Amino acid sequence: MRPGRLIGLLSAVLGFWWAGSAAAQTIPQYGQDRHVGVTSCAGSTCHGAVTPWKNSTVLQNEYVTWEQKDRHSKAYKTLLTERSQRIARNLGLANAHEAKVCLDCHAHNPPAEKRGRVFQVSDGVGCEACHGGAERWLGVHVTGLASHDDNVKAGLYPTEEPIARAKLCLSCHFGDQNKFVNHRIMGAGHPRMSFELDTFTAIQPAHYVVDEDYTKRKRVSNGVQTWAIGQAMAISTVLDGMLDPKRNRDGIFPELVFFDCHACHHPMSNVRWEPRASVGLQPGLPRLNDSNLVMLAVITQRIDPTLANKLKQESLALHQASAQGNEATVAAARALRATTGELVTKFAGHAFGKADMQALLTGVVEAGKAGEYIDYAAAEQATMAISAILTAMRRAGVVDENAYKAMRAALDKCYEATAKDEEYKPRVYVAALQAFEATIPKF
Ligand code: HEC
Ligand code: HEC
Ligand code: HEC
Ligand code: HEC
């Protein structure tokens, strides 16, 4: 057997194991363990060093990175701002910083009996919001003798696994069955949310380095695989919302956050509607936000063309159903959800090698030329996708430094064309995309 094939098989087996265990993972907020609080992690001999330690497996200055550069450390303070106070007022809440609906995402908000002595909700989205209540793993992990697996068995959340990570991030960056920014909260003034797993992991910013030692301790998913899994997980999470009777309707209307914000919110003088074959709807109808589906179509076409065809039919059916009514929408969402779940497992078991990276880069550009980025949300996802693929290509040595730099510079124009959502012009974006295409080396 060729080594490539063996690796493929191995990663397929690992992928299934990964998918199975990660999907079952309980996110830290709802976990069994007590949360000790950021202060307990921030000692100068623990994770509160000012500069990275030389002889340590981890950086030890994670707290400083989080405190100074990571928006999560400011998430609670956001609730004290004038903007949040206005949102709270509009929703009839006494204030934002004590409202469960806000704290569930803008802080680590486990129930009172799961909080340790020095735990403070005002720390915002702290270490344990992502890494899990430290009650059981704190003891063994400070000895330095525990392996990563030992820590995970003692309640550490496996943030390195892309499926588990996606589930965690999306629980706040989209919402879940217990916490959710619906259109009423948006209408009160909450900003639009968008998410791409690999990009957001990078800009958090990372408080760890993926070096040789890291890859010995943890399984590393390359950026393209992380992106692919993130797309399948994101749309799965959205579909779960559409299937949830508590979240999918608001009076006579369907819940509007499932729809493309800009389908309704853009100046009437900016006339830009064009038919899209993958949507199949007439003008004048709100469209579901299908930005993740557009990306998923590109990825699936490369990884499994048969499933890609099914995905295409089911996506079209969902768009059609959205114009018919709730029952039809739920039925179509259920069918599509089975497929997107299958894709999560598929992508977890696929190695995403050099040829995949090349094909996916081309695929994302082609989708734009075929008219898939008429809506802002899809262009935004495409831009983040290209960025994720380029970074992975550079790491894997698929492109040399000069080619990488030329493509990055061209990608800047795509970023410019998506900088202001309400001023988005599809033609300008596609022109930037074509200029980018000209910088792609012949593979
Ligand atoms: C407990 C909820 C929660 C979890 C879990 C969470 N986030 Fe966030 N995240 C937030 C909130 C709230 C903000 C906005 C903070 C602010 O500006 O007030 C945010 C902001 C961010 C930002 C900055 C966005 C910007 O526009 O600058 C990035 C990047 C980010 N999160 C990445 C991630 C990633 C990656 C994960 C998963 C590993 C994750 N987040 C998990 C709640 C969460
Ligand atoms: C389901 C999780 C969730 C809930 C519930 C939630 N938020 Fe947010 N909020 C976020 C995330 C994630 C962001 C960052 C969005 C981004 O930049 O991509 C954010 C951003 C914000 C911002 C803009 C912050 C900035 O720096 O630009 C404000 C203000 C805000 N939220 C206030 C509130 C208030 C007030 C409530 C309660 C009524 C609330 N949020 C409920 C997840 C949530
Ligand atoms: C928004 C989610 C989030 C928050 C908040 C967060 N982390 Fe992380 N952390 C991650 C992710 C994602 C990784 C990378 C995947 C991995 O190695 O598990 C990581 C990795 C780590 C690592 C592993 C480094 C390695 O080489 O193995 C340490 C240590 C760490 N974080 C400590 C902290 C500390 C301390 C805090 C609080 C000051 C914190 N983290 C807050 C998401 C988060
Ligand atoms: C089907 C059409 C539709 C969709 C889709 C839609 N909205 Fe709205 N939105 C409305 C309507 C109607 C109002 C109420 C307008 C008013 O009160 O003047 C509104 C109000 C708002 C407001 C308050 C505006 C104000 O004047 O204070 C915000 C902010 C907002 N929406 C954000 C969003 C975001 C973000 C999305 C996507 C996640 C979204 N909307 C999707 C129709 C829509």
Coordinates of C-alpha atoms and ligand atoms in Angstrom, one line a residue:
M1 CA 0.0 0.0 0.0
R2 CA 1.3 3.5 -0.9
P3 CA 2.1 5.6 2.2
G4 CA -0.3 8.3 1.1
R5 CA -3.1 5.8 1.1
L6 CA -2.1 4.5 4.5
I7 CA -2.1 8.0 5.9
G8 CA -5.5 8.6 4.2
L9 CA -7.0 5.5 5.9
L10 CA -5.4 6.3 9.2
S11 CA -6.8 9.8 9.2
A12 CA -10.2 8.5 8.1
V13 CA -10.3 6.2 11.2
L14 CA -9.0 9.0 13.4
G15 CA -11.5 11.3 11.8
F16 CA -14.4 9.2 12.8
W17 CA -13.1 8.9 16.3
W18 CA -12.6 12.6 16.4
A19 CA -16.0 13.4 15.0
G20 CA -17.7 11.0 17.4
S21 CA -16.0 12.2 20.6
A22 CA -16.0 15.9 19.7
A23 CA -19.7 16.0 18.8
A24 CA -20.6 14.6 22.2
Q25 CA -18.4 17.1 24.0
T26 CA -20.2 19.3 26.5
I27 CA -19.1 22.9 26.3
P28 CA -17.5 24.3 29.5
Q29 CA -20.5 26.6 30.5
Y30 CA -22.7 23.5 30.9
G31 CA -20.1 21.2 32.3
Q32 CA -19.9 19.3 35.6
D33 CA -16.8 20.8 36.9
R34 CA -16.3 23.8 39.2
H35 CA -14.7 26.9 37.7
V36 CA -11.8 28.3 39.7
G37 CA -11.6 31.7 38.0
V38 CA -9.0 33.5 35.8
T39 CA -7.0 34.7 38.9
S40 CA -6.2 31.1 39.6
C41 CA -4.5 30.7 36.2
A42 CA -2.8 34.1 36.2
G43 CA 0.0 33.6 38.7
S44 CA 3.4 34.7 37.4
T45 CA 4.7 31.1 37.7
C46 CA 1.6 29.8 35.9
H47 CA 0.1 31.5 32.9
G48 CA 0.8 35.0 34.0
A49 CA 4.4 35.4 33.0
V50 CA 5.2 38.7 31.3
T51 CA 7.3 37.1 28.5
P52 CA 7.3 33.5 27.2
W53 CA 9.4 31.0 29.2
K54 CA 12.3 29.4 27.3
N55 CA 12.2 25.9 28.7
S56 CA 8.5 25.3 28.9
T57 CA 6.3 23.4 26.6
V58 CA 3.7 26.2 26.7
L59 CA 4.3 29.9 26.6
Q60 CA 3.3 30.7 30.2
N61 CA 2.3 34.3 29.2
E62 CA -1.2 33.3 28.0
Y63 CA -2.8 35.6 30.6
V64 CA -1.0 38.6 29.3
T65 CA -1.9 37.9 25.7
W66 CA -5.5 37.4 26.7
E67 CA -5.6 40.5 28.9
Q68 CA -4.0 42.8 26.5
K69 CA -4.9 41.6 23.0
D70 CA -7.9 39.3 23.2
R71 CA -11.4 40.8 22.9
H72 CA -12.7 38.1 25.2
S73 CA -11.1 39.8 28.2
K74 CA -13.1 42.9 27.3
A75 CA -16.4 41.1 26.6
Y76 CA -17.9 41.9 30.0
K77 CA -16.7 45.5 29.9
T78 CA -18.6 45.9 26.6
L79 CA -21.8 45.4 28.7
L80 CA -21.1 48.5 30.6
T81 CA -20.9 50.7 27.5
E82 CA -23.5 53.2 26.3
R83 CA -24.3 51.0 23.4
S84 CA -25.1 48.0 25.6
Q85 CA -27.1 50.1 27.9
R86 CA -29.2 51.2 24.9
I87 CA -29.7 47.6 23.8
A88 CA -30.7 46.7 27.3
R89 CA -33.2 49.6 27.5
N90 CA -34.7 48.7 24.1
L91 CA -35.2 45.2 25.3
G92 CA -36.8 46.3 28.6
L93 CA -33.9 44.9 30.7
A94 CA -32.8 46.8 33.9
N95 CA -29.2 46.7 32.6
A96 CA -26.9 44.6 30.4
H97 CA -24.2 43.6 32.8
E98 CA -26.5 41.7 35.1
A99 CA -28.8 40.2 32.4
K100 CA -28.4 36.5 31.9
V101 CA -29.1 36.9 28.2
C102 CA -26.0 39.1 27.8
L103 CA -23.7 37.4 30.4
D104 CA -24.1 34.0 28.8
C105 CA -21.9 35.1 25.9
H106 CA -20.1 38.2 27.2
A107 CA -18.8 36.4 30.2
H108 CA -18.2 33.0 31.5
N109 CA -21.5 32.3 33.1
P110 CA -21.7 28.9 34.8
P111 CA -24.4 28.5 37.5
A112 CA -23.5 29.9 40.9
E113 CA -22.8 26.5 42.5
K114 CA -20.2 25.8 39.9
R115 CA -18.1 28.8 40.7
G116 CA -15.0 28.7 43.0
R117 CA -14.1 31.2 45.7
V118 CA -12.2 33.7 43.5
F119 CA -14.3 33.3 40.3
Q120 CA -15.5 36.6 39.0
V121 CA -18.0 37.0 36.2
S122 CA -16.5 40.4 35.4
D123 CA -13.4 38.7 34.0
G124 CA -15.4 38.2 30.8
V125 CA -14.8 35.2 28.6
G126 CA -12.0 33.8 30.7
C127 CA -9.7 30.8 30.4
E128 CA -12.2 28.3 31.6
A129 CA -15.0 29.4 29.3
C130 CA -12.9 27.7 26.6
H131 CA -10.7 25.3 28.5
G132 CA -13.3 23.9 30.9
G133 CA -13.8 24.1 34.6
A134 CA -10.4 23.4 36.1
E135 CA -11.5 21.9 39.4
R136 CA -10.3 18.4 38.5
W137 CA -7.5 19.1 36.1
L138 CA -5.8 22.0 37.9
G139 CA -4.1 19.7 40.4
V140 CA -2.6 17.3 38.0
H141 CA -1.7 19.8 35.3
V142 CA 0.4 22.1 37.6
T143 CA 2.6 19.2 38.5
G144 CA 3.6 19.1 34.8
L145 CA 3.4 15.3 34.9
A146 CA 0.0 14.9 33.3
S147 CA -0.3 14.3 29.6
H148 CA -2.8 16.2 27.5
D149 CA -5.0 13.1 27.4
D150 CA -4.9 12.9 31.2
N151 CA -6.0 16.6 31.4
V152 CA -8.8 16.0 28.9
K153 CA -10.0 13.0 31.0
A154 CA -10.1 15.3 34.0
G155 CA -12.3 17.8 32.2
L156 CA -10.0 20.0 30.1
Y157 CA -11.9 20.9 26.9
P158 CA -10.2 19.6 23.7
T159 CA -9.8 23.0 22.1
E160 CA -7.3 21.6 19.6
E161 CA -9.9 19.4 17.9
P162 CA -11.5 21.4 15.2
I163 CA -15.0 19.9 15.7
A164 CA -15.0 20.5 19.4
R165 CA -13.5 24.0 18.9
A166 CA -16.1 24.9 16.3
K167 CA -18.9 23.8 18.6
L168 CA -17.4 25.9 21.4
C169 CA -16.8 29.1 19.4
L170 CA -20.2 28.9 17.6
S171 CA -22.1 28.5 20.9
C172 CA -21.3 32.2 21.4
H173 CA -20.5 33.4 17.9
F174 CA -23.9 32.1 16.6
G175 CA -25.7 30.7 19.6
D176 CA -27.1 27.4 20.8
Q177 CA -30.3 26.0 22.3
N178 CA -29.7 28.0 25.5
K179 CA -28.3 31.3 24.3
F180 CA -29.0 33.1 21.1
V181 CA -29.0 36.5 19.5
N182 CA -32.3 36.7 17.8
H183 CA -33.5 39.5 15.5
R184 CA -35.1 41.3 18.4
I185 CA -31.7 41.7 20.1
M186 CA -30.3 42.7 16.7
G187 CA -33.1 45.2 16.3
A188 CA -32.3 46.6 19.7
G189 CA -28.9 47.4 18.4
H190 CA -26.7 44.3 18.6
P191 CA -24.1 44.1 15.8
R192 CA -24.3 41.5 13.1
M193 CA -22.2 38.4 13.8
S194 CA -20.0 36.5 11.4
F195 CA -17.6 33.7 12.0
E196 CA -15.0 31.6 10.3
L197 CA -13.2 29.1 12.5
D198 CA -9.7 29.3 11.1
T199 CA -9.6 33.1 10.6
F200 CA -11.1 33.8 14.1
T201 CA -8.7 31.3 15.7
A202 CA -5.8 33.3 14.2
I203 CA -7.1 36.8 15.1
Q204 CA -8.2 35.9 18.6
P205 CA -5.0 36.1 18.7
A206 CA -3.3 32.8 19.4
H207 CA -1.7 32.5 22.9
Y208 CA 0.2 29.4 21.9
V209 CA 2.6 28.4 19.2
V210 CA 2.2 25.3 17.0
D211 CA 5.8 24.2 17.0
E212 CA 7.5 20.8 17.0
D213 CA 6.8 20.2 20.6
Y214 CA 3.1 21.1 20.2
T215 CA 2.7 18.7 17.3
K216 CA 4.1 15.9 19.5
R217 CA 1.6 16.6 22.2
K218 CA -1.5 17.3 20.1
R219 CA -2.9 16.4 16.8
V220 CA -2.8 19.4 14.5
S221 CA -5.4 20.1 11.8
N222 CA -4.1 22.2 8.9
G223 CA -5.9 25.5 8.3
V224 CA -7.8 24.3 5.2
Q225 CA -9.2 21.3 7.2
T226 CA -10.1 23.7 10.0
W227 CA -11.9 26.0 7.6
A228 CA -13.8 23.1 6.0
I229 CA -14.9 21.6 9.3
G230 CA -15.8 25.1 10.5
Q231 CA -18.1 25.7 7.5
A232 CA -19.9 22.4 7.9
M233 CA -20.2 23.0 11.7
A234 CA -21.4 26.6 11.2
I235 CA -24.3 25.6 8.8
S236 CA -25.1 22.6 11.0
T237 CA -25.4 25.0 14.0
V238 CA -27.6 27.4 12.0
L239 CA -29.8 24.5 10.8
D240 CA -30.2 23.3 14.4
G241 CA -31.6 26.7 15.2
M242 CA -34.0 26.5 12.3
L243 CA -35.2 23.1 13.6
D244 CA -35.6 24.4 17.2
P245 CA -39.3 25.4 17.7
K246 CA -38.1 27.7 20.5
R247 CA -35.9 29.6 18.1
N248 CA -37.3 29.3 14.6
R249 CA -40.3 31.6 14.7
D250 CA -41.3 35.0 16.1
G251 CA -45.1 35.4 15.8
I252 CA -46.2 35.3 12.2
F253 CA -42.6 35.8 11.0
P254 CA -39.8 33.2 10.7
E255 CA -36.8 34.2 12.9
L256 CA -35.0 36.8 10.8
V257 CA -31.4 36.1 11.9
F258 CA -31.4 33.0 9.7
F259 CA -31.8 35.3 6.7
D260 CA -29.3 37.4 4.9
C261 CA -29.3 40.7 6.9
H262 CA -28.5 42.7 3.7
A263 CA -31.4 41.2 1.8
C264 CA -33.5 43.6 3.9
H265 CA -31.0 46.2 5.2
H266 CA -29.5 48.1 2.3
P267 CA -30.4 51.4 0.7
M268 CA -33.1 51.1 -1.9
S269 CA -31.0 53.2 -4.3
N270 CA -28.4 50.5 -4.3
V271 CA -30.2 48.2 -6.8
R272 CA -28.2 45.1 -7.3
W273 CA -30.5 42.1 -7.3
E274 CA -29.5 39.3 -9.8
P275 CA -30.8 35.8 -10.0
R276 CA -28.6 33.1 -8.4
A277 CA -29.0 29.6 -9.8
S278 CA -28.0 28.0 -6.4
V279 CA -30.9 30.0 -4.7
G280 CA -33.6 29.9 -7.4
L281 CA -35.8 32.5 -5.8
Q282 CA -37.6 35.4 -7.5
P283 CA -36.8 39.0 -6.7
G284 CA -38.3 40.7 -3.7
L285 CA -38.0 37.8 -1.3
P286 CA -35.8 37.7 1.8
R287 CA -33.0 35.0 1.2
L288 CA -31.7 32.7 3.9
N289 CA -28.0 33.5 4.8
D290 CA -26.4 30.8 2.7
S291 CA -22.8 32.1 2.9
N292 CA -21.6 28.9 4.6
L293 CA -23.5 26.8 2.1
V294 CA -21.8 28.5 -0.8
M295 CA -18.4 27.6 0.7
L296 CA -19.6 24.1 1.5
A297 CA -20.6 23.6 -2.1
V298 CA -17.0 24.4 -3.2
I299 CA -15.4 22.1 -0.6
T300 CA -17.8 19.2 -1.2
Q301 CA -17.4 19.4 -4.9
R302 CA -13.7 18.7 -4.4
I303 CA -14.0 16.1 -1.6
D304 CA -17.1 14.1 -2.7
P305 CA -18.8 15.1 -5.9
T306 CA -21.8 12.7 -5.3
L307 CA -22.5 14.3 -2.0
A308 CA -22.0 17.7 -3.6
N309 CA -24.9 17.0 -5.9
K310 CA -27.1 16.0 -2.9
L311 CA -26.0 19.2 -1.0
K312 CA -26.9 21.3 -4.0
Q313 CA -30.4 19.8 -4.4
E314 CA -31.1 20.1 -0.7
S315 CA -29.8 23.7 -0.5
L316 CA -32.1 24.7 -3.4
A317 CA -35.0 22.9 -1.7
L318 CA -34.4 24.8 1.5
H319 CA -34.4 28.2 -0.3
Q320 CA -37.7 27.2 -2.0
A321 CA -39.2 26.0 1.3
S322 CA -38.3 29.3 3.0
A323 CA -40.7 31.0 0.7
Q324 CA -43.5 28.5 1.4
G325 CA -43.8 28.3 5.2
N326 CA -42.6 26.9 8.5
E327 CA -43.5 23.2 8.0
A328 CA -41.8 23.0 4.6
T329 CA -38.7 24.9 5.9
V330 CA -38.3 22.5 8.8
A331 CA -38.6 19.4 6.6
A332 CA -36.0 20.8 4.1
A333 CA -33.7 21.9 7.0
R334 CA -33.9 18.4 8.5
A335 CA -32.8 16.7 5.2
L336 CA -30.0 19.2 4.7
R337 CA -28.9 18.9 8.4
A338 CA -28.3 15.1 7.9
T339 CA -26.0 15.9 4.9
T340 CA -24.0 18.7 6.7
G341 CA -23.5 16.4 9.7
E342 CA -22.2 13.7 7.3
L343 CA -19.8 16.3 5.8
V344 CA -18.4 17.2 9.2
T345 CA -17.3 13.6 9.7
K346 CA -16.1 13.4 6.1
F347 CA -13.9 16.5 6.4
A348 CA -12.5 15.3 9.8
G349 CA -11.3 12.1 8.0
H350 CA -9.8 13.8 5.0
A351 CA -6.2 14.9 5.0
F352 CA -6.6 18.1 2.9
G353 CA -3.3 17.9 1.1
K354 CA -1.6 20.2 -1.4
A355 CA -3.7 19.3 -4.4
D356 CA -6.9 19.9 -2.3
M357 CA -5.5 23.4 -1.3
Q358 CA -4.9 24.3 -4.9
A359 CA -8.3 23.1 -6.1
L360 CA -10.1 24.8 -3.2
L361 CA -8.4 28.1 -3.8
T362 CA -9.4 27.9 -7.5
G363 CA -12.9 26.8 -6.5
V364 CA -13.6 29.7 -4.2
V365 CA -12.5 32.1 -7.0
E366 CA -14.6 30.3 -9.6
A367 CA -17.7 30.5 -7.4
G368 CA -17.3 34.3 -7.4
K369 CA -17.0 34.5 -11.1
A370 CA -20.1 32.3 -11.4
G371 CA -22.1 35.0 -9.5
E372 CA -22.2 33.4 -6.1
Y373 CA -20.9 36.5 -4.2
I374 CA -23.7 38.9 -5.1
D375 CA -24.6 38.9 -1.4
Y376 CA -22.2 40.5 1.0
A377 CA -22.1 37.6 3.5
A378 CA -20.8 35.2 0.9
A379 CA -18.1 37.6 -0.2
E380 CA -17.1 38.0 3.4
Q381 CA -16.8 34.3 3.8
A382 CA -14.9 33.9 0.5
T383 CA -12.3 36.5 1.6
M384 CA -11.7 34.8 4.9
A385 CA -11.6 31.4 3.1
I386 CA -8.9 32.6 0.7
S387 CA -6.9 34.0 3.5
A388 CA -7.1 30.7 5.4
I389 CA -6.1 28.7 2.4
L390 CA -3.1 31.0 1.6
T391 CA -1.8 30.7 5.1
A392 CA -2.1 26.9 5.0
M393 CA -0.4 26.8 1.6
R394 CA 2.5 28.8 2.8
R395 CA 2.9 26.6 5.9
A396 CA 2.8 23.4 3.8
G397 CA 5.3 24.9 1.3
V398 CA 2.8 24.7 -1.6
V399 CA 3.7 28.3 -2.7
D400 CA 7.0 30.1 -2.4
E401 CA 7.4 33.3 -0.5
N402 CA 7.2 35.6 -3.5
A403 CA 4.0 34.0 -4.8
Y404 CA 2.6 34.1 -1.3
K405 CA 3.3 37.9 -1.0
A406 CA 1.9 38.7 -4.4
M407 CA -1.4 36.8 -3.6
R408 CA -1.6 38.5 -0.2
A409 CA -1.3 41.9 -1.7
A410 CA -4.0 41.1 -4.2
L411 CA -6.2 39.7 -1.5
D412 CA -6.0 43.1 0.3
K413 CA -8.2 44.5 -2.5
C414 CA -10.9 41.8 -1.7
Y415 CA -10.7 42.9 1.9
E416 CA -11.1 46.5 0.9
A417 CA -14.2 45.6 -1.2
T418 CA -15.8 43.9 1.8
A419 CA -14.7 46.4 4.5
K420 CA -18.1 48.1 4.7
D421 CA -21.0 45.7 4.5
E422 CA -23.6 48.3 3.7
E423 CA -21.6 49.8 0.8
Y424 CA -20.8 46.4 -0.7
K425 CA -20.7 46.3 -4.5
P426 CA -20.6 42.8 -6.0
R427 CA -19.0 44.1 -9.3
V428 CA -16.1 45.7 -7.4
Y429 CA -15.6 42.6 -5.4
V430 CA -15.6 40.3 -8.5
A431 CA -13.1 42.6 -10.2
A432 CA -10.8 42.3 -7.1
L433 CA -11.2 38.6 -7.2
Q434 CA -10.2 38.4 -10.9
A435 CA -7.1 40.5 -10.1
F436 CA -6.4 38.1 -7.3
E437 CA -6.8 35.2 -9.7
A438 CA -4.1 36.6 -12.0
T439 CA -1.6 36.3 -9.1
I440 CA -2.2 32.5 -8.5
P441 CA 0.8 30.6 -9.8
K442 CA 0.3 27.8 -12.3
F443 CA 0.1 24.7 -10.2
Ligands
HEC1 C1 -18.5 32.4 26.1 C2 -18.7 33.0 24.8 C3 -17.6 32.9 23.8 C4 -16.9 31.8 23.3 C5 -16.9 30.4 23.9 C6 -16.0 32.3 22.3 N1 -16.2 33.6 22.1 FE1 -15.2 34.8 20.8 N2 -16.2 36.4 21.4 C7 -17.2 36.4 22.3 C8 -17.7 37.8 22.5 C9 -18.9 38.2 23.4 C10 -16.9 38.6 21.7 C11 -17.1 40.1 21.6 C12 -16.3 40.8 22.7 C13 -16.4 42.3 22.7 O1 -15.9 42.9 21.8 O2 -17.1 42.7 23.6 C14 -16.0 37.7 21.0 C15 -15.0 38.2 20.2 C16 -14.2 37.4 19.4 C17 -13.2 37.9 18.5 C18 -13.0 39.3 18.1 C19 -13.9 39.6 16.9 C20 -13.7 41.0 16.4 O3 -14.7 41.4 15.7 O4 -12.7 41.6 16.6 C21 -12.6 36.7 17.9 C22 -11.5 36.7 16.9 C23 -13.1 35.6 18.6 N3 -14.1 36.0 19.5 C24 -12.8 34.3 18.4 C25 -13.3 33.2 19.1 C26 -12.8 31.8 18.9 C27 -11.8 31.4 17.8 C28 -13.5 31.0 19.7 C29 -13.4 29.5 20.0 C30 -12.1 29.0 20.2 C31 -14.3 31.9 20.5 N4 -14.2 33.2 20.1 C32 -15.1 31.5 21.6 C33 -17.7 35.3 23.0 C34 -17.2 34.0 22.9
HEC2 C1 -25.1 34.2 21.6 C2 -24.1 35.0 22.2 C3 -24.3 36.5 22.5 C4 -25.4 37.0 23.2 C5 -26.6 36.3 23.8 C6 -25.1 38.5 23.3 N1 -24.0 38.8 22.6 FE1 -23.2 40.6 22.2 N2 -21.8 39.8 21.0 C7 -21.5 38.5 20.8 C8 -20.4 38.3 19.9 C9 -19.8 36.9 19.5 C10 -20.0 39.6 19.6 C11 -18.8 39.9 18.7 C12 -19.3 39.9 17.3 C13 -18.2 40.1 16.3 O1 -17.4 41.0 16.4 O2 -18.0 39.2 15.4 C14 -20.8 40.5 20.3 C15 -20.7 41.9 20.2 C16 -21.5 42.8 21.0 C17 -21.3 44.2 21.0 C18 -20.3 45.0 20.1 C19 -18.9 45.0 20.8 C20 -17.9 45.7 20.1 O3 -16.8 45.8 20.7 O4 -18.0 46.1 19.0 C21 -22.1 44.7 21.9 C22 -22.3 46.2 22.3 C23 -22.9 43.6 22.5 N3 -22.5 42.5 21.9 C24 -23.8 43.7 23.5 C25 -24.6 42.7 23.9 C26 -25.7 42.8 24.9 C27 -26.1 44.1 25.6 C28 -26.3 41.6 25.0 C29 -27.5 41.2 25.8 C30 -28.8 41.9 25.4 C31 -25.6 40.7 24.1 N4 -24.6 41.4 23.5 C32 -25.9 39.4 23.9 C33 -22.3 37.4 21.4 C34 -23.5 37.6 22.1
HEC3 C1 -12.0 31.9 23.3 C2 -11.4 30.7 23.8 C3 -10.1 30.7 24.6 C4 -9.9 31.4 25.8 C5 -10.8 32.5 26.4 C6 -8.6 31.0 26.3 N1 -8.1 30.0 25.4 FE1 -6.3 29.1 25.7 N2 -6.6 28.1 23.9 C7 -7.7 28.3 23.1 C8 -7.4 27.6 21.8 C9 -8.4 27.5 20.6 C10 -6.1 27.0 21.9 C11 -5.4 26.2 20.8 C12 -5.8 24.8 20.8 C13 -5.1 23.9 21.9 O1 -3.9 23.8 21.9 O2 -5.9 23.4 22.7 C14 -5.6 27.3 23.3 C15 -4.4 26.9 23.8 C16 -4.0 27.1 25.1 C17 -2.9 26.5 25.7 C18 -2.1 25.4 25.1 C19 -0.7 25.7 24.6 C20 0.0 24.5 24.1 O3 1.1 24.7 23.7 O4 -0.5 23.3 24.3 C21 -2.7 27.1 27.0 C22 -1.7 26.7 28.0 C23 -3.8 28.0 27.1 N3 -4.6 28.0 26.0 C24 -4.0 28.8 28.2 C25 -5.0 29.7 28.4 C26 -5.2 30.6 29.5 C27 -4.3 30.7 30.7 C28 -6.3 31.4 29.3 C29 -6.8 32.6 30.1 C30 -5.9 33.6 30.5 C31 -6.8 31.0 28.0 N4 -6.0 30.0 27.5 C32 -8.0 31.5 27.4 C33 -8.8 29.0 23.4 C34 -9.0 29.8 24.4
HEC4 C1 -36.8 40.0 6.4 C2 -36.1 41.3 6.5 C3 -35.1 41.4 7.5 C4 -33.9 40.7 7.7 C5 -33.5 39.5 6.9 C6 -33.2 41.3 8.8 N1 -33.8 42.4 9.3 FE1 -33.2 43.6 10.7 N2 -34.9 44.6 10.6 C7 -36.0 44.3 9.8 C8 -37.1 45.2 10.1 C9 -38.5 45.1 9.5 C10 -36.7 46.0 11.2 C11 -37.5 47.0 12.0 C12 -37.2 48.3 11.3 C13 -37.7 49.5 12.0 O1 -38.1 49.4 13.2 O2 -37.7 50.6 11.4 C14 -35.3 45.6 11.5 C15 -34.5 46.2 12.4 C16 -33.2 46.0 12.6 C17 -32.3 46.8 13.3 C18 -32.6 48.1 14.1 C19 -32.6 49.2 13.1 C20 -32.9 50.6 13.8 O3 -33.4 51.4 13.1 O4 -32.7 50.7 15.0 C21 -31.0 46.2 13.3 C22 -29.7 46.7 13.9 C23 -31.2 45.0 12.5 N3 -32.5 44.9 12.1 C24 -30.2 44.1 12.2 C25 -30.3 43.0 11.4 C26 -29.3 42.0 11.3 C27 -27.9 42.0 11.9 C28 -29.8 41.0 10.4 C29 -29.2 39.7 10.0 C30 -28.7 38.8 11.0 C31 -31.1 41.5 10.1 N4 -31.4 42.6 10.7 C32 -32.0 40.8 9.2 C33 -36.0 43.4 8.8 C34 -35.0 42.5 8.5

